[in-house]
Short mmCIF file of C-alpha atoms in Angstrom, two decimals:
data_model
loop_
_atom_site.label_atom_id
_atom_site.label_comp_id
_atom_site.label_asym_id
_atom_site.label_seq_id
_atom_site.Cartn_x
_atom_site.Cartn_y
_atom_site.Cartn_z
CA MET A 1 -47.40 -6.52 -36.42
CA ASN A 2 -49.10 -5.20 -33.34
CA TRP A 3 -47.56 -2.47 -31.23
CA ILE A 4 -47.28 -4.89 -28.33
CA GLN A 5 -45.32 -7.36 -30.46
CA VAL A 6 -42.81 -4.68 -31.39
CA LEU A 7 -42.52 -3.62 -27.76
CA LEU A 8 -42.08 -7.17 -26.47
CA VAL A 9 -39.46 -8.11 -29.09
CA ILE A 10 -37.47 -4.95 -28.33
CA GLY A 11 -37.81 -5.56 -24.60
CA LEU A 12 -36.62 -9.17 -24.82
CA LEU A 13 -33.72 -8.25 -27.10
CA LEU A 14 -32.67 -5.58 -24.60
CA VAL A 15 -32.72 -8.16 -21.80
CA GLY A 16 -30.54 -10.49 -23.88
CA PHE A 17 -28.12 -7.69 -24.72
CA TYR A 18 -27.96 -6.71 -21.06
CA LEU A 19 -27.13 -10.31 -20.10
CA VAL A 20 -24.24 -10.56 -22.56
CA ARG A 21 -22.76 -7.08 -22.43
CA ALA A 22 -23.48 -4.80 -19.50
CA ARG A 23 -21.24 -4.83 -16.46
CA PRO A 24 -22.69 -4.08 -13.04
CA SER A 25 -21.91 -0.61 -11.73
CA ALA A 26 -23.36 2.22 -9.64
CA SER A 27 -25.67 3.29 -12.47
CA HIS A 28 -26.78 -0.32 -12.67
CA LEU A 29 -27.89 -0.16 -9.06
CA ALA A 30 -29.74 3.14 -9.65
CA LEU A 31 -31.54 1.69 -12.67
CA ARG A 32 -32.46 -1.39 -10.68
CA ARG A 33 -34.01 0.75 -7.95
CA LEU A 34 -35.79 2.98 -10.44
CA PHE A 35 -37.18 -0.15 -12.09
CA VAL A 36 -38.58 -1.39 -8.77
CA ILE A 37 -40.11 2.02 -7.88
CA LEU A 38 -41.77 2.44 -11.29
CA THR A 39 -43.18 -1.09 -11.17
CA THR A 40 -44.65 -0.40 -7.74
CA ILE A 41 -46.28 2.85 -8.86
CA ALA A 42 -47.67 1.20 -12.00
CA GLY A 43 -49.04 -1.62 -9.85
CA VAL A 44 -50.87 0.78 -7.52
CA VAL A 45 -52.26 2.83 -10.42
CA VAL A 46 -53.58 -0.26 -12.20
CA VAL A 47 -55.18 -1.58 -9.01
CA VAL A 48 -56.93 1.75 -8.31
CA TRP A 49 -58.02 2.34 -11.94
CA PRO A 50 -58.46 -1.06 -13.62
CA GLY A 51 -60.02 0.68 -16.64
CA LEU A 52 -56.65 2.22 -17.40
CA LEU A 53 -55.07 -1.19 -17.91
CA ILE A 54 -57.84 -2.26 -20.28
CA TRP A 55 -57.60 1.01 -22.22
CA LEU A 56 -53.82 0.61 -22.53
CA ALA A 57 -54.20 -3.00 -23.64
CA HIS A 58 -56.71 -2.05 -26.35
CA SER A 59 -54.56 0.79 -27.63
CA LEU A 60 -51.60 -1.63 -27.91
CA GLY A 61 -53.72 -4.15 -29.81
CA ILE A 62 -54.33 -6.66 -27.00
CA GLY A 63 -57.80 -7.99 -26.24
CA ARG A 64 -57.68 -8.11 -22.45
CA GLY A 65 -55.97 -6.14 -19.71
CA ALA A 66 -54.96 -9.40 -18.04
CA ASP A 67 -52.89 -10.35 -21.10
CA LEU A 68 -50.97 -7.09 -20.94
CA LEU A 69 -50.34 -7.74 -17.26
CA LEU A 70 -48.97 -11.20 -18.07
CA TYR A 71 -46.62 -9.83 -20.75
CA GLY A 72 -45.43 -7.19 -18.34
CA LEU A 73 -44.86 -9.83 -15.68
CA VAL A 74 -42.78 -12.02 -18.02
CA VAL A 75 -40.50 -9.13 -18.95
CA PHE A 76 -40.22 -8.10 -15.31
CA VAL A 77 -39.21 -11.60 -14.20
CA LEU A 78 -36.60 -11.82 -16.96
CA VAL A 79 -35.05 -8.46 -16.14
CA ASP A 80 -35.02 -9.32 -12.45
CA SER A 81 -33.39 -12.73 -12.89
CA VAL A 82 -30.72 -11.38 -15.23
CA SER A 83 -30.01 -8.58 -12.81
CA ASN A 84 -29.72 -11.08 -9.97
CA TYR A 85 -27.41 -13.30 -12.02
CA LYS A 86 -25.12 -10.33 -12.60
CA ARG A 87 -25.11 -9.56 -8.93
CA SER A 88 -24.25 -13.11 -7.96
CA VAL A 89 -21.37 -13.18 -10.46
CA ASN A 90 -20.09 -9.97 -8.89
CA HIS A 91 -20.35 -11.47 -5.43
CA ALA A 92 -18.48 -14.58 -6.56
CA ARG A 93 -15.64 -12.41 -7.87
CA THR A 94 -15.43 -10.46 -4.66
CA THR A 95 -15.34 -13.69 -2.68
CA SER A 96 -12.57 -15.02 -4.92
CA GLU A 97 -10.49 -11.89 -4.39
CA LEU A 98 -10.96 -12.15 -0.65
CA ALA A 99 -10.14 -15.85 -0.52
CA ARG A 100 -7.05 -15.29 -2.67
CA ALA A 101 -5.82 -12.46 -0.47
CA LEU A 102 -6.36 -14.59 2.61
CA ALA A 103 -4.60 -17.62 1.12
CA LEU A 104 -1.58 -15.57 0.03
CA THR A 105 -1.34 -13.76 3.36
CA GLU A 106 -1.45 -17.04 5.22
CA GLU A 107 1.31 -18.47 3.03
CA ARG A 108 3.49 -15.40 3.58
CA LEU A 109 2.93 -15.69 7.32
CA GLN A 110 3.92 -19.35 7.25
CA GLU A 111 7.05 -18.50 5.30
CA SER A 112 8.03 -15.76 7.77
CA ILE A 113 7.58 -18.18 10.65
CA GLU A 114 9.81 -20.73 8.92
CA GLU A 115 12.45 -18.08 8.19
CA LEU A 116 12.36 -16.89 11.77
CA ALA A 117 12.71 -20.44 13.07
CA ALA A 118 15.66 -21.07 10.76
CA LEU A 119 17.28 -17.81 11.87
CA LYS A 120 16.83 -18.67 15.52
CA GLN A 121 18.31 -22.10 15.04
CA SER A 122 21.35 -20.85 13.15
CA THR A 123 22.09 -18.11 15.68
CA SER A 124 21.65 -20.40 18.67
CA THR A 125 24.05 -22.97 17.24
CA LYS A 126 26.65 -20.47 15.99
CA THR A 127 26.81 -18.01 18.84
CA THR A 128 26.49 -19.93 22.03
CA LYS A 129 28.27 -17.34 24.15
CA LYS A 130 27.01 -14.13 22.56
CA SER A 131 23.98 -12.41 23.97
CA ALA A 132 20.55 -13.23 22.60
CA GLY A 133 19.94 -9.60 21.64
CA THR A 134 22.26 -9.53 18.64
CA PRO A 135 20.14 -11.32 16.03
CA ILE A 136 17.20 -9.01 16.65
CA ALA A 137 19.43 -5.95 16.36
CA LYS A 138 20.88 -7.33 13.11
CA ARG A 139 17.50 -7.73 11.52
CA LYS A 140 16.62 -4.13 12.25
CA MET B 1 2.41 -13.07 -33.52
CA SER B 2 4.30 -16.00 -34.93
CA ALA B 3 3.09 -18.88 -37.00
CA ASP B 4 2.80 -22.06 -35.01
CA THR B 5 3.76 -24.27 -37.93
CA SER B 6 7.30 -22.90 -38.05
CA LEU B 7 8.34 -24.54 -34.82
CA LYS B 8 6.96 -27.94 -35.58
CA PRO B 9 10.39 -29.48 -36.31
CA ILE B 10 11.52 -28.82 -32.73
CA GLY B 11 9.08 -31.29 -31.34
CA VAL B 12 9.61 -33.91 -34.01
CA CYS B 13 11.77 -36.33 -32.15
CA GLN B 14 11.31 -39.79 -30.78
CA ASN B 15 9.64 -39.96 -27.40
CA ARG B 16 12.34 -41.92 -25.66
CA VAL B 17 15.28 -40.04 -27.11
CA MET B 18 13.89 -36.68 -26.09
CA SER B 19 13.94 -37.34 -22.38
CA SER B 20 17.73 -37.18 -22.15
CA ARG B 21 18.08 -33.90 -23.99
CA PRO B 22 16.70 -31.25 -21.61
CA SER B 23 18.73 -32.49 -18.65
CA ALA B 24 21.88 -31.86 -20.66
CA GLN B 25 20.64 -28.34 -21.40
CA SER B 26 19.70 -27.38 -17.89
CA GLY B 27 22.82 -28.95 -16.40
CA THR B 28 23.01 -29.01 -12.64
CA SER B 29 20.94 -25.87 -11.95
CA LYS B 30 17.33 -26.51 -11.13
CA ASN B 31 15.86 -23.41 -12.74
CA PRO B 32 15.92 -21.15 -9.65
CA ASP B 33 14.24 -18.34 -11.60
CA VAL B 34 11.19 -20.46 -12.43
CA TRP B 35 8.07 -21.16 -10.38
CA VAL B 36 5.95 -24.15 -11.31
CA VAL B 37 2.30 -23.42 -10.49
CA ILE B 38 0.00 -26.39 -9.91
CA PRO B 39 -3.73 -25.86 -9.30
CA LEU B 40 -4.58 -28.68 -6.92
CA TYR B 41 -8.00 -30.09 -6.15
CA ASN B 42 -8.48 -33.58 -4.75
CA GLU B 43 -5.54 -35.32 -6.41
CA ALA B 44 -4.15 -37.07 -3.33
CA GLN B 45 -3.38 -40.24 -5.29
CA VAL B 46 -0.97 -38.67 -7.76
CA ILE B 47 0.18 -35.26 -6.51
CA GLY B 48 3.12 -36.59 -4.49
CA LYS B 49 4.63 -38.34 -7.49
CA VAL B 50 4.07 -35.32 -9.74
CA ILE B 51 5.88 -33.02 -7.28
CA ASP B 52 8.77 -35.45 -6.78
CA GLU B 53 9.31 -35.67 -10.52
CA LEU B 54 9.13 -31.89 -10.91
CA HIS B 55 11.63 -31.32 -8.11
CA ALA B 56 14.28 -33.17 -10.09
CA LYS B 57 14.32 -30.26 -12.55
CA PHE B 58 12.59 -27.37 -10.76
CA GLU B 59 13.41 -26.27 -7.23
CA ASN B 60 10.41 -23.94 -6.93
CA VAL B 61 7.03 -25.63 -6.98
CA VAL B 62 3.87 -24.05 -5.60
CA CYS B 63 0.60 -25.92 -5.26
CA VAL B 64 -2.60 -23.93 -4.91
CA ASP B 65 -4.84 -26.19 -2.88
CA ASP B 66 -8.32 -25.21 -3.96
CA GLY B 67 -10.13 -26.42 -0.88
CA SER B 68 -9.31 -30.10 -1.33
CA THR B 69 -11.15 -32.48 0.98
CA ASP B 70 -8.81 -35.47 0.61
CA GLY B 71 -5.68 -34.00 2.20
CA SER B 72 -3.97 -33.20 -1.12
CA GLY B 73 -2.51 -30.01 0.32
CA ALA B 74 -0.81 -31.79 3.22
CA ILE B 75 0.67 -34.37 0.85
CA ALA B 76 2.00 -31.61 -1.41
CA ALA B 77 3.59 -29.87 1.58
CA ALA B 78 5.12 -33.15 2.76
CA HIS B 79 6.72 -33.57 -0.65
CA GLY B 80 8.40 -30.19 -0.32
CA ALA B 81 6.16 -27.94 -2.43
CA ARG B 82 5.02 -24.57 -1.14
CA VAL B 83 1.29 -24.73 -0.60
CA VAL B 84 -1.17 -21.85 -0.83
CA THR B 85 -4.55 -22.91 0.48
CA HIS B 86 -7.85 -21.45 -0.63
CA PRO B 87 -10.20 -21.43 2.38
CA ILE B 88 -13.04 -22.46 0.05
CA ASN B 89 -13.25 -24.15 -3.33
CA LEU B 90 -13.16 -21.48 -6.02
CA GLY B 91 -12.38 -23.35 -9.23
CA GLN B 92 -9.33 -24.12 -11.33
CA GLY B 93 -9.12 -20.69 -12.91
CA ALA B 94 -9.06 -18.98 -9.52
CA ALA B 95 -6.38 -21.40 -8.30
CA LEU B 96 -4.23 -20.69 -11.33
CA GLN B 97 -4.58 -16.94 -10.80
CA THR B 98 -3.61 -17.30 -7.14
CA GLY B 99 -0.50 -19.23 -8.16
CA ILE B 100 0.44 -16.60 -10.74
CA THR B 101 -0.13 -13.81 -8.21
CA PHE B 102 2.02 -15.70 -5.71
CA ALA B 103 4.88 -16.20 -8.17
CA ARG B 104 4.95 -12.85 -9.93
CA VAL B 105 5.70 -10.77 -6.83
CA ARG B 106 8.78 -12.85 -5.95
CA PRO B 107 12.04 -11.15 -6.88
CA GLU B 108 13.66 -14.28 -8.33
CA THR B 109 10.82 -15.10 -10.73
CA GLN B 110 11.55 -14.83 -14.44
CA TYR B 111 9.19 -17.52 -15.72
CA VAL B 112 6.06 -19.27 -14.50
CA VAL B 113 5.22 -22.77 -15.68
CA THR B 114 1.61 -23.89 -15.25
CA PHE B 115 1.28 -27.63 -14.76
CA ASP B 116 -1.69 -29.92 -14.13
CA ALA B 117 -1.83 -31.86 -10.87
CA ASP B 118 -3.05 -35.12 -12.37
CA GLY B 119 0.28 -36.03 -13.97
CA GLN B 120 -0.84 -35.78 -17.58
CA HIS B 121 2.04 -33.53 -18.65
CA ARG B 122 5.63 -34.53 -19.35
CA ILE B 123 8.41 -32.66 -17.60
CA GLU B 124 10.56 -32.93 -20.71
CA ASP B 125 7.93 -30.87 -22.55
CA ALA B 126 7.93 -28.22 -19.82
CA LEU B 127 11.72 -27.95 -19.97
CA ALA B 128 11.76 -27.71 -23.74
CA MET B 129 9.08 -25.01 -23.68
CA LEU B 130 11.05 -23.09 -21.08
CA GLN B 131 14.14 -23.36 -23.26
CA LEU B 132 12.16 -22.03 -26.22
CA ALA B 133 10.86 -19.08 -24.17
CA ARG B 134 14.38 -18.29 -22.95
CA THR B 135 16.18 -18.46 -26.29
CA GLU B 136 13.53 -16.60 -28.28
CA HIS B 137 12.52 -14.18 -25.48
CA LEU B 138 8.87 -15.13 -25.76
CA GLY B 139 6.20 -13.84 -23.41
CA CYS B 140 4.29 -17.07 -23.54
CA VAL B 141 4.59 -20.64 -24.83
CA PHE B 142 1.41 -22.69 -25.06
CA GLY B 143 1.53 -26.47 -25.04
CA SER B 144 -0.50 -28.09 -27.77
CA ARG B 145 -1.39 -31.75 -28.11
CA PHE B 146 -2.67 -31.33 -31.65
CA LEU B 147 0.55 -30.25 -33.39
CA ASP B 148 1.61 -33.85 -33.83
CA ASP B 149 -0.09 -37.22 -33.47
CA ARG B 150 1.56 -38.50 -30.29
CA THR B 151 -1.46 -37.76 -28.13
CA GLN B 152 -4.46 -40.01 -28.71
CA PRO B 153 -7.57 -38.56 -27.11
CA GLY B 154 -10.83 -40.43 -27.53
CA PHE B 155 -13.22 -39.31 -30.23
CA LEU B 156 -15.62 -37.51 -27.90
CA LYS B 157 -12.78 -35.77 -26.07
CA LYS B 158 -11.37 -34.63 -29.37
CA VAL B 159 -14.73 -33.14 -30.33
CA VAL B 160 -14.97 -31.28 -27.01
CA LEU B 161 -11.41 -29.95 -27.22
CA LYS B 162 -11.70 -28.93 -30.85
CA THR B 163 -14.96 -27.12 -30.12
CA ALA B 164 -13.21 -25.23 -27.34
CA VAL B 165 -10.42 -24.30 -29.77
CA VAL B 166 -12.86 -22.95 -32.35
CA VAL B 167 -14.78 -20.94 -29.75
CA THR B 168 -11.60 -19.58 -28.17
CA ASN B 169 -10.08 -18.58 -31.49
CA PHE B 170 -13.33 -16.94 -32.53
CA SER B 171 -13.68 -14.90 -29.34
CA THR B 172 -10.00 -14.02 -28.91
CA HIS B 173 -8.83 -13.59 -32.53
CA MET B 174 -5.85 -15.84 -31.85
CA LYS B 175 -4.93 -18.90 -33.90
CA LEU B 176 -4.25 -21.70 -31.46
CA THR B 177 -4.48 -25.42 -32.09
CA ASP B 178 -5.21 -26.42 -28.49
CA ALA B 179 -7.02 -24.04 -26.16
CA HIS B 180 -7.39 -26.14 -23.04
CA ASN B 181 -3.91 -27.42 -22.40
CA GLY B 182 -2.75 -26.91 -18.81
CA LEU B 183 0.94 -26.75 -19.72
CA ARG B 184 2.12 -23.19 -20.38
CA VAL B 185 5.23 -21.12 -19.87
CA LEU B 186 4.66 -17.45 -19.03
CA SER B 187 7.29 -14.77 -18.60
CA VAL B 188 7.01 -12.62 -15.50
CA ASP B 189 6.05 -9.63 -17.67
CA THR B 190 3.17 -11.61 -19.12
CA CYS B 191 2.08 -12.61 -15.62
CA GLN B 192 1.78 -8.93 -14.68
CA LYS B 193 -0.71 -8.48 -17.51
CA ILE B 194 -2.91 -11.41 -16.57
CA ASN B 195 -5.84 -11.06 -14.25
CA MET B 196 -8.28 -13.88 -14.71
CA LEU B 197 -11.79 -13.25 -13.50
CA GLN B 198 -13.27 -16.54 -14.67
CA ASP B 199 -13.10 -18.85 -11.69
CA ARG B 200 -14.04 -21.99 -13.51
CA MET B 201 -13.00 -23.73 -16.71
CA ALA B 202 -13.40 -20.75 -19.04
CA HIS B 203 -10.13 -19.36 -17.63
CA ALA B 204 -8.16 -21.32 -20.25
CA SER B 205 -9.78 -19.23 -22.95
CA GLU B 206 -9.59 -16.09 -20.85
CA ILE B 207 -5.83 -16.39 -20.42
CA VAL B 208 -5.51 -16.70 -24.21
CA ALA B 209 -7.71 -13.63 -24.69
CA GLN B 210 -5.67 -11.54 -22.24
CA ILE B 211 -2.38 -12.59 -23.83
CA GLY B 212 -3.84 -11.68 -27.21
CA LYS B 213 -4.92 -8.26 -25.95
CA ALA B 214 -1.60 -7.54 -24.26
CA HIS B 215 0.29 -8.15 -27.54
CA VAL B 216 2.65 -10.62 -25.95
CA THR B 217 4.94 -12.63 -28.25
CA TRP B 218 3.91 -16.27 -28.13
CA LYS B 219 4.37 -19.64 -29.74
CA GLU B 220 2.85 -23.04 -29.51
CA TYR B 221 4.90 -26.10 -28.76
CA PRO B 222 3.93 -29.70 -29.50
CA VAL B 223 3.48 -31.65 -26.28
CA GLU B 224 2.27 -35.09 -25.43
CA VAL B 225 -0.61 -35.48 -23.00
CA LEU B 226 -0.52 -38.76 -21.12
CA TYR B 227 -4.03 -40.10 -20.79
CA THR B 228 -3.73 -42.44 -17.86
CA ASP B 229 -6.76 -44.29 -16.54
CA TYR B 230 -6.69 -41.88 -13.63
CA SER B 231 -6.87 -38.71 -15.75
CA LYS B 232 -9.38 -40.31 -18.11
CA ALA B 233 -11.78 -40.86 -15.25
CA LYS B 234 -11.46 -37.19 -14.28
CA GLY B 235 -11.68 -35.69 -17.78
CA GLN B 236 -14.11 -33.05 -18.95
CA SER B 237 -17.50 -34.05 -20.20
CA LEU B 238 -19.34 -32.66 -23.16
CA LEU B 239 -21.69 -30.81 -20.82
CA ASN B 240 -18.71 -28.95 -19.42
CA ALA B 241 -18.12 -27.52 -22.89
CA VAL B 242 -21.57 -25.95 -22.62
CA ASN B 243 -20.50 -24.31 -19.36
CA ILE B 244 -17.33 -22.98 -20.93
CA LEU B 245 -19.28 -21.59 -23.85
CA PHE B 246 -21.80 -19.90 -21.56
CA GLU B 247 -19.17 -18.37 -19.31
CA LEU B 248 -17.33 -16.96 -22.31
CA ILE B 249 -20.37 -15.33 -23.88
CA VAL B 250 -22.10 -14.11 -20.73
CA LYS B 251 -19.85 -11.71 -18.89
#
């Protein structure tokens, strides 16, 4: 087995594990940013010194630098899409919580309005001669 | 944890005879300490009838309108149910959780009954399950259509449902015979322990998992699921089982 094969298998397994297990958190965000920064730096370095990429590819047992770049790209895309999937799941949960809170608040409001209307009706029919201020004072 | 086989005799009774029994038990009171929670999404054809039938035995019915586009929510309100309306469609699991959250904060609530909007459950079953929960102080009673042979799902449906059971039992370490039955009775204490995050169909397994984790006492009760042409047309497809599987594995 080549070094690159070992590296790729480990990398892909890690991506799979990350998809099934890890929960998004603050450290997740930090890692995500670190990942982007490192990829950018590596990109610049490889563009400035193309020989470096070829040397690295040879030492990992790959014929061409372009192949190493492709492998790197595949892993990068996988990590990025999994990370995005996690984020969208998180967003969906937040939206659900918000929608639920809104729905329940609205229902409670509706119920209070109904109660108030019922109260008004009962007081207006029962106490025709008493002042209108009493029901409000009672509720307090 | 109790063995589900032990309660099998309770449900062994003739369909027609059974319907008269629960009304004698509940007497004149309409279970004021119970909230029936119905997740509602585009069931305008049947929801009115379902609510009317429920109101004969349960005074508290709440429908969670999950962003219906056919006016289901308005029909439910017109038939005297309380309606909580999701501003957007979130999925059945989210609707169920909203209903449970609604019911569990109310001072009168002792039990929550979850009920499907499409009229596939029998009210007699719900009453009998409630009775079982009350007399044996259970935290949860699951309805199961596979404890006896009254329910006749099609072959493909049976495969889907049985697959869901195997997956659910594997991932939750519970031993249920029917994982995706919408008819359940939950005590208010159990409701406090449930917080479903799965918005879509995987919630049925999630609720089982959370009940398993919370060490709630539970039993299964044999129920009959009425496969009308209406509910058949709306049933779950095999592809949906793939979704459930995925949602359970991928967190």
